[in-house]
Each structure stands twice: as C-alpha cells, then as structure tokens.
Coordinates of C-alpha atoms and ligand atoms in Angstrom, one line a residue:
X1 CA 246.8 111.8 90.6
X2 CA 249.0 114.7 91.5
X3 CA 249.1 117.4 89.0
X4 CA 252.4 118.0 87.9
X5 CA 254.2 121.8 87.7
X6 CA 256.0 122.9 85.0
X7 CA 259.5 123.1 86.2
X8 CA 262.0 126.2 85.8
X9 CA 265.2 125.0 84.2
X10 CA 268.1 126.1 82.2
X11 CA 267.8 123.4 79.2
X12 CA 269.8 124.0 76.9
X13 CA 267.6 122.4 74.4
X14 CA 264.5 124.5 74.7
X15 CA 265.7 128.0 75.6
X16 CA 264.4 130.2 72.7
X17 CA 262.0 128.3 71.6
X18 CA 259.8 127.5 74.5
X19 CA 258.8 129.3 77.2
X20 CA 259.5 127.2 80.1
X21 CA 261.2 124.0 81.3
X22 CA 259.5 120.6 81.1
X23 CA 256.7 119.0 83.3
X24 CA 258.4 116.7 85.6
X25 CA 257.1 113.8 84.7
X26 CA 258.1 114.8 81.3
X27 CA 261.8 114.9 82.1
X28 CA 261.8 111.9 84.1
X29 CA 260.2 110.1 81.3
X30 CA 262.6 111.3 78.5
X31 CA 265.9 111.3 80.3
X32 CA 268.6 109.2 79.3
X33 CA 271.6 110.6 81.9
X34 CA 271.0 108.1 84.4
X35 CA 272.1 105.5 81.6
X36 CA 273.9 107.0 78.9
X37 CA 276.5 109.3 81.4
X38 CA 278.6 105.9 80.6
X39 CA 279.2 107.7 77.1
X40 CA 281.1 110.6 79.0
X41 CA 284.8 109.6 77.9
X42 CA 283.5 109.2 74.1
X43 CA 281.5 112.4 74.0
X44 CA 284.7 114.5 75.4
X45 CA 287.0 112.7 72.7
X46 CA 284.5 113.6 69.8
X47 CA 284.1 117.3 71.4
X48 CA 287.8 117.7 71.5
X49 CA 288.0 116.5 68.0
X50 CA 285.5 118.6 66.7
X51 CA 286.9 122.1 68.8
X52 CA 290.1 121.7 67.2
X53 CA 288.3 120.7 63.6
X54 CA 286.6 123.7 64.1
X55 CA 289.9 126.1 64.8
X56 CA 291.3 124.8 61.8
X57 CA 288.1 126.9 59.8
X58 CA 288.3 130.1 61.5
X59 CA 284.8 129.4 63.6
X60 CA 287.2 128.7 67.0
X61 CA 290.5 131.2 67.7
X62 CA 293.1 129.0 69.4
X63 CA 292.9 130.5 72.8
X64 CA 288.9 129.3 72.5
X65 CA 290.1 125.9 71.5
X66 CA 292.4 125.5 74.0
X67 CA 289.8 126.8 76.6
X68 CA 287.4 124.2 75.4
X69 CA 290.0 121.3 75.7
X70 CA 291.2 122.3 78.7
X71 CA 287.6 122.5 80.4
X72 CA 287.1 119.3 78.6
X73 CA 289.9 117.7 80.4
X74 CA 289.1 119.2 83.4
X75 CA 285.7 117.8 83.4
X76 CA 286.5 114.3 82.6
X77 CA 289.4 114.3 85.3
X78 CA 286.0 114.9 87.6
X79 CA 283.2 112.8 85.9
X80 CA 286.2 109.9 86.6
X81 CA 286.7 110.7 90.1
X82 CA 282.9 110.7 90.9
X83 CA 282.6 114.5 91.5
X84 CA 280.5 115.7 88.8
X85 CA 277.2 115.9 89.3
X86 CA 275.0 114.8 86.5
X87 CA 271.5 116.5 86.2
X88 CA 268.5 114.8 85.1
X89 CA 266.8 118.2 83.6
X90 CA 269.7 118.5 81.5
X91 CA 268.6 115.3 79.8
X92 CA 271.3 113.3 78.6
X93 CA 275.1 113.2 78.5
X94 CA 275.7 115.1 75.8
X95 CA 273.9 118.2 77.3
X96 CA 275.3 118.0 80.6
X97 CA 278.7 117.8 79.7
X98 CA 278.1 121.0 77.2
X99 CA 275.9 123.0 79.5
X100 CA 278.7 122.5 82.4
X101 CA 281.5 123.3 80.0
X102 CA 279.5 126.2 78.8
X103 CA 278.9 127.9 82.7
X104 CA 282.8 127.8 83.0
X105 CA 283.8 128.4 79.1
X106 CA 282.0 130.6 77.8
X107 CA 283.6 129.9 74.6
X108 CA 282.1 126.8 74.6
X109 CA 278.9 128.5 73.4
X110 CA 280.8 127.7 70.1
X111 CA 281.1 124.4 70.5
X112 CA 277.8 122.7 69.1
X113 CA 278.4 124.4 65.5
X114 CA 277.4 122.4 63.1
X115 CA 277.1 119.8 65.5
X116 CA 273.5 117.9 66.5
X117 CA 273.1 115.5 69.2
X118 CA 271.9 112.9 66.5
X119 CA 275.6 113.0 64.9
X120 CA 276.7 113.6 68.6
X121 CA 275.2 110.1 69.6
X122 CA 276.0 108.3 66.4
X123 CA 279.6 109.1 67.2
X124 CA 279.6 108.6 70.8
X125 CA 278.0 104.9 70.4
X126 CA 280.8 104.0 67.9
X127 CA 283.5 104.9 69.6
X128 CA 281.9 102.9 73.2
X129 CA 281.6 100.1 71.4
X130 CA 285.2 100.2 69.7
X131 CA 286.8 100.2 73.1
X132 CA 283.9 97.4 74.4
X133 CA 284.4 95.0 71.1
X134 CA 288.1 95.1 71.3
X135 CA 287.9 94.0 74.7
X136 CA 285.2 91.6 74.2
X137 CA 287.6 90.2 72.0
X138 CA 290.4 90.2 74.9
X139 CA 288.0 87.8 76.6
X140 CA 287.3 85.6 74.1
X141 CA 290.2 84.7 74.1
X142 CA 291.5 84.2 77.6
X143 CA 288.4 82.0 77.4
X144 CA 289.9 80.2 74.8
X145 CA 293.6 79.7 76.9
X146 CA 291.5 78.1 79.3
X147 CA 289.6 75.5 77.2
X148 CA 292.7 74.9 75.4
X149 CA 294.6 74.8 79.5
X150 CA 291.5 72.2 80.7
X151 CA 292.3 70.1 77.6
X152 CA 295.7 70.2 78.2
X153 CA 296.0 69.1 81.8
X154 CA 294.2 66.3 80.6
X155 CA 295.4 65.0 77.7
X156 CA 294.4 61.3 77.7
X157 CA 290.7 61.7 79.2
X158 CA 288.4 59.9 77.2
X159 CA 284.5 60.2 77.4
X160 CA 281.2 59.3 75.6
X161 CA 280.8 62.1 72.7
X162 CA 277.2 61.9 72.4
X163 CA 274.6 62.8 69.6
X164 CA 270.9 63.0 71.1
X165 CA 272.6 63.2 74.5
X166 CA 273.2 59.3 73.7
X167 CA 276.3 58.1 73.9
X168 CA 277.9 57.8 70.4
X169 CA 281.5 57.6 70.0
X170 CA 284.3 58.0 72.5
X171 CA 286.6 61.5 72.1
X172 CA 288.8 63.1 74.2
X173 CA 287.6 65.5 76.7
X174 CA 290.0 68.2 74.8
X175 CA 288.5 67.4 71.6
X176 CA 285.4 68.4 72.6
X177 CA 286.8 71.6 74.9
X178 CA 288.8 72.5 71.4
X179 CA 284.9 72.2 69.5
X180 CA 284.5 75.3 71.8
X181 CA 287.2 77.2 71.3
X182 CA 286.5 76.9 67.5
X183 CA 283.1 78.2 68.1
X184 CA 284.7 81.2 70.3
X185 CA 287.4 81.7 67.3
X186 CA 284.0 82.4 64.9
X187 CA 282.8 84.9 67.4
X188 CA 286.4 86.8 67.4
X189 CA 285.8 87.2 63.8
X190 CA 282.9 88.2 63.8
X191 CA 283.1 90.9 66.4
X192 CA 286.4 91.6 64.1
X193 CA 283.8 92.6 61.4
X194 CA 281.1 94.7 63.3
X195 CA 284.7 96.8 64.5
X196 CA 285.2 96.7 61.0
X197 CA 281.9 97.9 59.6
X198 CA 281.4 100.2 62.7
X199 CA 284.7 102.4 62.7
X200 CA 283.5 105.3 60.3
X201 CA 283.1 108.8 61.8
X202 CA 279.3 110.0 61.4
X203 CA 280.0 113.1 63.1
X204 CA 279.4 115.8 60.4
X205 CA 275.9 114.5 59.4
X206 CA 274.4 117.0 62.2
X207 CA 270.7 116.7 62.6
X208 CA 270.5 114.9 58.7
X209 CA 271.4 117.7 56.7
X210 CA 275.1 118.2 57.1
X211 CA 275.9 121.5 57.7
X212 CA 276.4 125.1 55.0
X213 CA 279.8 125.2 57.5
X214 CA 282.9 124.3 55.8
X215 CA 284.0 121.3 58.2
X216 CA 286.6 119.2 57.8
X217 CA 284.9 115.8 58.6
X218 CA 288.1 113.9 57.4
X219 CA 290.1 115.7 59.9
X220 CA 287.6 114.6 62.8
X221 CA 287.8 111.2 61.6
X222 CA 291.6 111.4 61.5
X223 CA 292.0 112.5 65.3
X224 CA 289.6 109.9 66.5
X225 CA 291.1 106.9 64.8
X226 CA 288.3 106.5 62.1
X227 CA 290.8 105.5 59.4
X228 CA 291.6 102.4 57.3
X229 CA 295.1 100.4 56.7
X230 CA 296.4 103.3 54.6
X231 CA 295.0 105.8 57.3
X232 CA 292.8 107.6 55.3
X233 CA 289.7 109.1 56.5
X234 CA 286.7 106.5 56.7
X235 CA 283.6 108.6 56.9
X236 CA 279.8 108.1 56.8
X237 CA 278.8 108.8 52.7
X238 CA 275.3 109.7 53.8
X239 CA 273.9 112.4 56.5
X240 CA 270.6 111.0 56.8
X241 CA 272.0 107.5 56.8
X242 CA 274.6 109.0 59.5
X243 CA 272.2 109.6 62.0
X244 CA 269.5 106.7 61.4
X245 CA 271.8 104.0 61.0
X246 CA 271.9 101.6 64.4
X247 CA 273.3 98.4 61.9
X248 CA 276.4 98.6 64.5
X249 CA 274.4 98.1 67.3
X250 CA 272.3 95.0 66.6
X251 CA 275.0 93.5 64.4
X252 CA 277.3 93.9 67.8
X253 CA 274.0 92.8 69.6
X254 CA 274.0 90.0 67.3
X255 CA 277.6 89.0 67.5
X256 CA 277.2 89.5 71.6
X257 CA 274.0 86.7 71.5
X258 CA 276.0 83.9 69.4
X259 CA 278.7 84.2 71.7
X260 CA 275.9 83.7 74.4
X261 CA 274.7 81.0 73.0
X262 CA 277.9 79.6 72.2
X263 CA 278.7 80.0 76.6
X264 CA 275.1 78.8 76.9
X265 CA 275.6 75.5 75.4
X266 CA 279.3 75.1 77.2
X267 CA 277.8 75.8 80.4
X268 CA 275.2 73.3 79.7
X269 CA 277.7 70.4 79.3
X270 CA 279.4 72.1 82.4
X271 CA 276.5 71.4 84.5
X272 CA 276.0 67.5 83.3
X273 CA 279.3 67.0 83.9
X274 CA 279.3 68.1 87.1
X275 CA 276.1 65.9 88.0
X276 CA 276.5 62.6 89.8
X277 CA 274.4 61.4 87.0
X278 CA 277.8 61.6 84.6
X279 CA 280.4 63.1 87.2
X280 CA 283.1 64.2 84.9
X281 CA 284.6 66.8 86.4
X282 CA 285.2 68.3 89.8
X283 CA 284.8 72.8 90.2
X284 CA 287.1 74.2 93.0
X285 CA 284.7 75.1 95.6
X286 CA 285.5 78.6 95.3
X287 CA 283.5 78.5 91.7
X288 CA 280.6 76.9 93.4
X289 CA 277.6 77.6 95.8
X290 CA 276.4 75.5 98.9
X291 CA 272.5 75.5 99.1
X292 CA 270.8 76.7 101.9
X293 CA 268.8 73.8 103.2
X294 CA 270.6 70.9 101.7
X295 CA 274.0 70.7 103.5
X296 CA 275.5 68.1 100.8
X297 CA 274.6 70.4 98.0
X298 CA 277.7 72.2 95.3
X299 CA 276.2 73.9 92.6
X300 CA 277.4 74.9 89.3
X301 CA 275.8 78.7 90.1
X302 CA 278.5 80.3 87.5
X303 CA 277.6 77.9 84.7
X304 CA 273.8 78.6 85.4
X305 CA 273.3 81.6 85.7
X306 CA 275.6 81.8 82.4
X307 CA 272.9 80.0 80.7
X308 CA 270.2 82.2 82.7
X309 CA 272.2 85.6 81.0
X310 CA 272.1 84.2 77.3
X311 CA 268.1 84.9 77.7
X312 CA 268.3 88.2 77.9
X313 CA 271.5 89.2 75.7
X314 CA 269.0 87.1 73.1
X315 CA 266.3 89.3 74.2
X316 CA 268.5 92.8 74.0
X317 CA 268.8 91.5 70.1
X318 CA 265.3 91.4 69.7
X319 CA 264.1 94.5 71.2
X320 CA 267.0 96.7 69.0
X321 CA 265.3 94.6 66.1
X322 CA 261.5 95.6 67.0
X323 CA 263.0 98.9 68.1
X324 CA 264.3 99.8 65.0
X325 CA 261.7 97.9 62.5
X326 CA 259.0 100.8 62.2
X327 CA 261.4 104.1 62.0
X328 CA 260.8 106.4 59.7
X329 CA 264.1 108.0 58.6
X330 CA 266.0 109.6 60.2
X331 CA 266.8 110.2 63.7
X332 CA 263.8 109.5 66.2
X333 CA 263.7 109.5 69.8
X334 CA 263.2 105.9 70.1
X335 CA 266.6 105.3 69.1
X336 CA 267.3 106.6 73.0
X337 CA 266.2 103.5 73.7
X338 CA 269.1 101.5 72.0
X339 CA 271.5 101.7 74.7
X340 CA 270.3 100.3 77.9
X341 CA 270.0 97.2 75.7
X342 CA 273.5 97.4 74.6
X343 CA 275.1 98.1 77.6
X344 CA 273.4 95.4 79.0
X345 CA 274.4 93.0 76.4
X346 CA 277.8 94.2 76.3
X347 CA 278.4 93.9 80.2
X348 CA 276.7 90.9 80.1
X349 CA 278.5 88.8 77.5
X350 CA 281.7 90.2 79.6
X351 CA 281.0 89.2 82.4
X352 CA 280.3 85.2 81.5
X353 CA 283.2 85.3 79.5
X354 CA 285.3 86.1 82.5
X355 CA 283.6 84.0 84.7
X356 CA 283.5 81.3 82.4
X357 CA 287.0 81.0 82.0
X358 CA 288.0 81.7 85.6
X359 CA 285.5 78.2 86.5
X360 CA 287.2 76.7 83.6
X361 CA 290.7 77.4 84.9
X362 CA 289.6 75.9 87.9
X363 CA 287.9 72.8 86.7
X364 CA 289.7 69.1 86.9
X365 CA 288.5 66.3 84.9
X366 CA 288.2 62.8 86.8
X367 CA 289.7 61.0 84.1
X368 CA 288.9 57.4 85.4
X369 CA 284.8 58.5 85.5
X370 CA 285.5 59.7 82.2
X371 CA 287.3 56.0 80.6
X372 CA 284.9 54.1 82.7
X373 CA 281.8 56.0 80.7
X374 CA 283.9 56.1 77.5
X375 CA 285.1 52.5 77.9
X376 CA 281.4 51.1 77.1
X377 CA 281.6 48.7 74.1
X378 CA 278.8 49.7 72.4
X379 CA 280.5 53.3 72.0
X380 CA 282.3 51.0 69.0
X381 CA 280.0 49.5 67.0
X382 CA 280.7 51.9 64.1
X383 CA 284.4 50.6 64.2
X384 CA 282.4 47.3 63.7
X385 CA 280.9 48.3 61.1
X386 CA 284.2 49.8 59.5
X387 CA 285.8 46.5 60.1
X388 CA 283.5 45.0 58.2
X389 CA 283.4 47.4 55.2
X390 CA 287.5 47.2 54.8
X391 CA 286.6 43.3 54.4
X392 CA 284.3 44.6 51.4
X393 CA 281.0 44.6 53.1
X394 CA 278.7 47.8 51.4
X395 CA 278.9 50.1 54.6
X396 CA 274.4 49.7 54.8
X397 CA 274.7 46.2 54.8
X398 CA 277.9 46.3 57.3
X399 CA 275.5 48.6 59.5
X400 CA 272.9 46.3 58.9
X401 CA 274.9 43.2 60.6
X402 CA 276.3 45.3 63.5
X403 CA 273.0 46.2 64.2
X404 CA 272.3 42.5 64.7
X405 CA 275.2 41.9 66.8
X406 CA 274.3 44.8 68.9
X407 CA 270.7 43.4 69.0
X408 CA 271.3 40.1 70.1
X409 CA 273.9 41.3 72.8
X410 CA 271.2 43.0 74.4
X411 CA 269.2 40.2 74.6
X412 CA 272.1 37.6 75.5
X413 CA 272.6 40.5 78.3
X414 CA 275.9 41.0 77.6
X415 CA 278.3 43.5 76.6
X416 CA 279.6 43.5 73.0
X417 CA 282.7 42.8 73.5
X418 CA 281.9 39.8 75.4
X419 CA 279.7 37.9 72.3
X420 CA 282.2 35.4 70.9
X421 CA 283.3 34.6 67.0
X422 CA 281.3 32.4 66.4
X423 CA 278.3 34.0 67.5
X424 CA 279.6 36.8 65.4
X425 CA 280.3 35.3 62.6
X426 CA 276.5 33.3 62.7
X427 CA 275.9 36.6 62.2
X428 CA 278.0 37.9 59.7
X429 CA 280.7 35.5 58.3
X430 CA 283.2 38.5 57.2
X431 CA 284.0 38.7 60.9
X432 CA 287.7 37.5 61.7
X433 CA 289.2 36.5 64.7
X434 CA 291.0 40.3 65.1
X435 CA 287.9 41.5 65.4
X436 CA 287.9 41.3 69.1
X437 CA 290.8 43.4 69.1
X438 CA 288.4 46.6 68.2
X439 CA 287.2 46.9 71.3
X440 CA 290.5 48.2 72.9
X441 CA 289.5 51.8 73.8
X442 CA 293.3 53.0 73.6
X443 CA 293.5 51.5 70.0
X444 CA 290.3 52.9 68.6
X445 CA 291.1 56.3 69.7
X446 CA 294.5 55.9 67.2
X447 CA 292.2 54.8 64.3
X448 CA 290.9 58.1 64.6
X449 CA 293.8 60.3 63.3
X450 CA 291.9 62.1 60.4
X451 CA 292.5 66.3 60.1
X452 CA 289.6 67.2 62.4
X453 CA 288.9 64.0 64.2
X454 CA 289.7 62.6 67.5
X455 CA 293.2 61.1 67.3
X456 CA 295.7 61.5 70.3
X457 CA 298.2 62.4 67.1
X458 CA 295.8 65.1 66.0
X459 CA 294.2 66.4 68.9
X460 CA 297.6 66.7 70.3
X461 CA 298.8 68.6 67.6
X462 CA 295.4 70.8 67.7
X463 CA 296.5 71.7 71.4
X464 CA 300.1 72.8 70.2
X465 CA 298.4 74.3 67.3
X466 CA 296.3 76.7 69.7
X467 CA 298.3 77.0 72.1
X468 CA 300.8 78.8 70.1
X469 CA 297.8 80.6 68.5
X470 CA 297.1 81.9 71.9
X471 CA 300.1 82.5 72.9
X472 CA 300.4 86.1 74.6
X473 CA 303.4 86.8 72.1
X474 CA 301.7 85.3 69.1
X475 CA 298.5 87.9 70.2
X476 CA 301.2 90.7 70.2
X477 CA 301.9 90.1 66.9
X478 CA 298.7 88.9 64.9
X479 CA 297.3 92.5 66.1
X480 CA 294.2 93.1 67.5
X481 CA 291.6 91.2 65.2
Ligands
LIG501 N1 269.8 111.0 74.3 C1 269.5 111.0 72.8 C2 269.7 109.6 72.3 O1 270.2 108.8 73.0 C3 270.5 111.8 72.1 C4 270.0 112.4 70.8 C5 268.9 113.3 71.1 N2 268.5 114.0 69.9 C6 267.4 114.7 69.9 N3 267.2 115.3 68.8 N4 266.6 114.8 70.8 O2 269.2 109.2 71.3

C-alpha cells in the first residue's frame, strides 16, 4: 500500500490547533464538497442573515457588513455560473464558501462569530428542503391534473376493479385514476406538515452551547422566513436539540417513500394495463422503449423504472433511521452522512413525479378492451346478491344462493347472465323475472351512486370536484399547502 504524506493546506478548521493539514486519504474520506456544494445558495442566505444579525450588536460595522454581502453575492453570482472552484481540502461547503470570502474580505474573518458549522448545517438543510418540499408539492400536483385529465378524456370507460388481482366489481377507469389522486392529496399534506415542523431557525445553537454573544436569533429567523401566520420568530427552544435534531430529514425522507410507494403501486397497474394480457391502455411511443432484440417489443420503461426508484427512496429512509439510531447527543460526524441520502430521495421522488405525469398525460384508454373486460357477468353477482336481499333475503344467505348460481353456471358452462329463471329460481325462489335486467353493465354502474362509490353521477361530480381543486387559479388562492 502506498504510504500516504501529510498534506500542506490552509484549513480553516485546523489552523491553530494542529500542526499540519490532513493525510490525503484522510480528506478524501471525510469530505462532503463533492455532495453537499448543492447547499451553496442556503449557506449564503443564512451568512447574509447572520452578517447583518451581527451589525445590529456592534460585532460587524456596516461597511464590514456590506463587504461580506457583497462578496457573498459575488460569489454566488459565480458558484451559479460554474466558475468557482470548490476544493476538496477545504472540506465541505460551508468552509469553502467562508475560506474564499475570507481571501477577498478580510472582514469576513468576522463572520463565523458565534456561528458553528453544526448550527451552520442544521440551518442550511432546512432551508434546502423548504425550497425542495414546496416544489415536491408543485409536482404532486401536476401529477394529480393529469390523473384527474386521463379520467376525464374518458369518462365512460368501464373496467374490472379487482381485489386479489381477481376481477371483482366493474368501476370506471377514472374512479380508480381518482383513488390515486386521493392517495397523492395525503402526500401533499403530509409534506405540508414536515414544511411545517421543519421551518424553525436553528442557527444560534452554535456548536450546542449557544453562544455568551448577545445575538439576535429572532432577527435571523425574521430575514430568512422562519416565522409563523402572525410572523413572529419560530426558533429552535433547545441548542443541543438544535444541532442533533435530523427529525426533518427522515420525516421528509419518510413523506418522500410513501409518495414512492404510492407512484410504485400506480406504475404497477400502468404496466398490466399496458400488457396484452389486459391491454387497457395505449402510451405514446414517445413514453416508451423498443427492445433491442425483439423488434415487436414497447415497453413501459418510465413506469418501471418508477417502481425500480421506490427501492431505494425506501432504502434512503432506512439508512437516515440506522444512521441516526446509535448517536449520542449532539452533533456527530455521522450526521455528514444524511445528505447524499436526501438528495437522492428528494431528486428521485421528483423526478417520477414528472415523469409519471408526462406518461400519464400521454396515455389513452381503449375503452372497448376495457367494457369487453368489465362487461363479464360474473363481475355482478354481488348486485345478485343485493337483489335478493331488497326481496328480504339475510344478505349471508342471499350470498349463499348466488354462490350457487355462480357454481352451477360454471358447470352448465355458461355465462351468468345466460342461466334462465327458472333455473334461478330452482335455486332460489325470491328470484323475479327483473332479475335478468341486473346484468346490464350501463345500469349497474347507476346503482352505484353512493358518496365515494362508482356512479357516473358521482364520479362525474368527483372529476368537477378536482378539477376545480386543481385548478391553476384555485392553487393561486388556497396558497401553497
Ligand atoms: N459537513 C458537515 C456535515 O455535513 C458540516 C458540519 C461539520 N461539523 C463539524 N463539527 N465537523 O455534517
């Protein structure tokens, strides 16, 4: 093995206290710039927060402040255009921005006062995944529009619902893209509440100790939007807490795998539908892939690799979990290791999202597949069973009978709408001649007209319902959660 050299460098970190830089492999091991340089807007905001925090108690002059801003800017304007270059031996974001400030500032020596990168990080995290969440939430529900759009262009296309993955009872194709977009409205909420529970300002906690400074932490929190309805101040009530706390970033890890799931399972009924098995629906080619042998082949690559994703947003959940289990309070340098499974979970979730609903927008049902499927008698044998309970049958014995009836179809090897009355009625005698009127597929879809059930009255009025919901306008004025 190659023996490493201590290596010469300016970091910031170490100078007084040790003698040199670190080995190599050291700094290779420990850096977190090549990941966490995505933090760079967030840890400017929070520095500009904190410079003018700290002119406000006498430890900045003005012309220092407005030094450090203005360096500030100028940096950002060229971390954004690509220019800056980040160093690995300075460690992580929050020392390369400071150390560069710092060469061509030097007021910015001032600038970490009272300031540790544990707060630092705390802050800088919070802030990413405000902007990240709110968009998430953007997604969601485009997403939604275009379940609620599929639906729509379809109104009257009836298939199997099935329990078991056996066909049960007939729906229509909206109701069941509508189940969706109620499972997507759940996830809205609940990444409404990690934004909720995340947007208090830690920075102030320093290492774990606070600070003997007089800041102002609810003037920090002011300036960076950390404030309730009323706009007062929300900050954290704990240093040590402040710092150690990561409950934002699984519960957002969390809230980013059930929405995983949730794409998981749609893209699972995607890709049956789009088998020849149940061939429901068609995908524009342009959401699809050819295979490289098989000249006949269009896969459903979006909807897979969808499914494929959800493993490892489910897996970013569990490693914050384990990560986070054995800590000791407060701040440890494991906690470095929260982010590339955020970002990745974050970015992921995103991305299917978008995908997801572009495929979605370009998805047409084959509604005559669909009635054909939907149209199979048996689908109704609970409507038999209803019949047969409104005529004052107990509804186990009524199942009891339509069981028979379904029973000896199957071995007359015919369909159930072709066994006659009085074969039915040899079975049970509460059957009337309207019974053979059940079987119309148009007419048991209207018996269905219940709040929450599959009615063309109802899911009709679901459609309008979320359509205005997700209205662009109605968005607008509903705010962002
Ligand atoms: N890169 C570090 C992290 O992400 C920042 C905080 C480092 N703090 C420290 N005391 N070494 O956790």
């Amino acid at each position: 093995m190659k023996k490493t050299k201590s290596k010469k460098s300016a970091v910031v970190s170490r100078s007084g206290r040790f003698s040199g830089g670190p080995a190599a492999d050291v700094a290779a091991f420990s850096e977190s710039i090549s990941f966490d340089w995505r933090l760079w807007k967030q840890d400017i905001l929070g520095s500009k927060a904190h410079a003018t925090m700290l002119e406000t108690i006498g430890v900045l002059t003005r012309k220092e402040r407005d030094e450090i801003h203005a360096g500030l800017d100028s940096l950002g304007v060229e971390i954004e255009s690509g220019r800056f270059r980040w160093k690995p031996e300075l460690e992580d974001v929050h020392m390369n921005i400071e150390a560069e400030l710092t060469r061509r500032v030097p007021a910015a020596a001032k600038l970490h006062t009272a300031r540790s990168r544990n707060d630092q990080v705390a802050l800088d995290v919070r802030l990413w995944l405000r902007d990240e969440l709110f968009e998430l939430q953007d997604e969601l529900r485009t997403l939604q529009r275009a379940l609620v759009g599929l639906g729509a262009r379809h109104p009257k296309a009836v298939i199997p619902g099935y329990t078991h993955l056996q066909r049960a009872q007939p729906v229509f194709f909206a109701h069941h893209c509508l189940a969706y977009v109620e499972m997507f409205d759940r996830d809205h909420g609940r990444l409404g509440d990690a934004l909720q529970r995340l947007n208090v300002c830690p920075l102030g906690s320093g290492a774990i100790a606070g600070s003997t400074l007089p800041l102002d932490r609810e003037l920090v929190a002011k300036l960076l939007g950390f404030v309730d309805e009323q706009g007062r101040a929300r900050i954290t009530r704990n240093s040590m807490d402040g710092v150690s706390d990561r409950d934002f970033v699984i519960e957002s890890a969390a809230a980013a795998s059930l929405i995983a799931v949730h794409l998981s399972r749609l893209a699972e009924d995607v890709i049956l539908w789009a088998t020849s098995e149940f061939n429901f629906i068609r995908i524009a080619d342009a959401y699809t892939t050819g295979s490289s042998l098989m000249p006949q082949k269009k896969n459903p690559d979006i909807a897979e690799l969808t499914r494929g994703k959800s493993g490892r947003v489910i897996g970013n959940l569990v490693s914050l979990l384990v990560l986070l289990k054995g800590l000791p309070m407060t701040y440890n340098r494991d906690m470095q290791e929260d982010k590339e499974r955020l970002f990745d979970s974050v970015d992921t979730v995103r991305s299917s999202v978008r995908l997801m609903a572009a495929m979605l927008d370009h998805t047409s049902v084959k509604e005559d597949v669909c009635r054909s499927a939907a149209g199979d008698p048996q689908l109704l044998a609970t409507d038999l069973a209803d019949y047969l309970v409104l005529r004052g049958l107990p509804f186990r014995k009524a199942h009891h009978a339509v069981g028979a009836v379904v029973g000896f179809a199957e071995k007359a090897g015919r369909p159930l709408d072709r066994i006659t009355l009085a074969e039915l009625q040899g079975i049970e005698p509460l059957f009337g001649p309207d019974v053979l009127g059940l079987f119309d597929l148009d007419r048991a879809m209207s018996r269905r007209e219940l709040p929450g059930a599959p009615g063309p009255k109802a899911v009709a009025a679901e459609l309008r319902r979320w359509s205005r919901l997700l209205s662009t306008d109605a968005q607008a004025a509903s705010g962002p959660n």
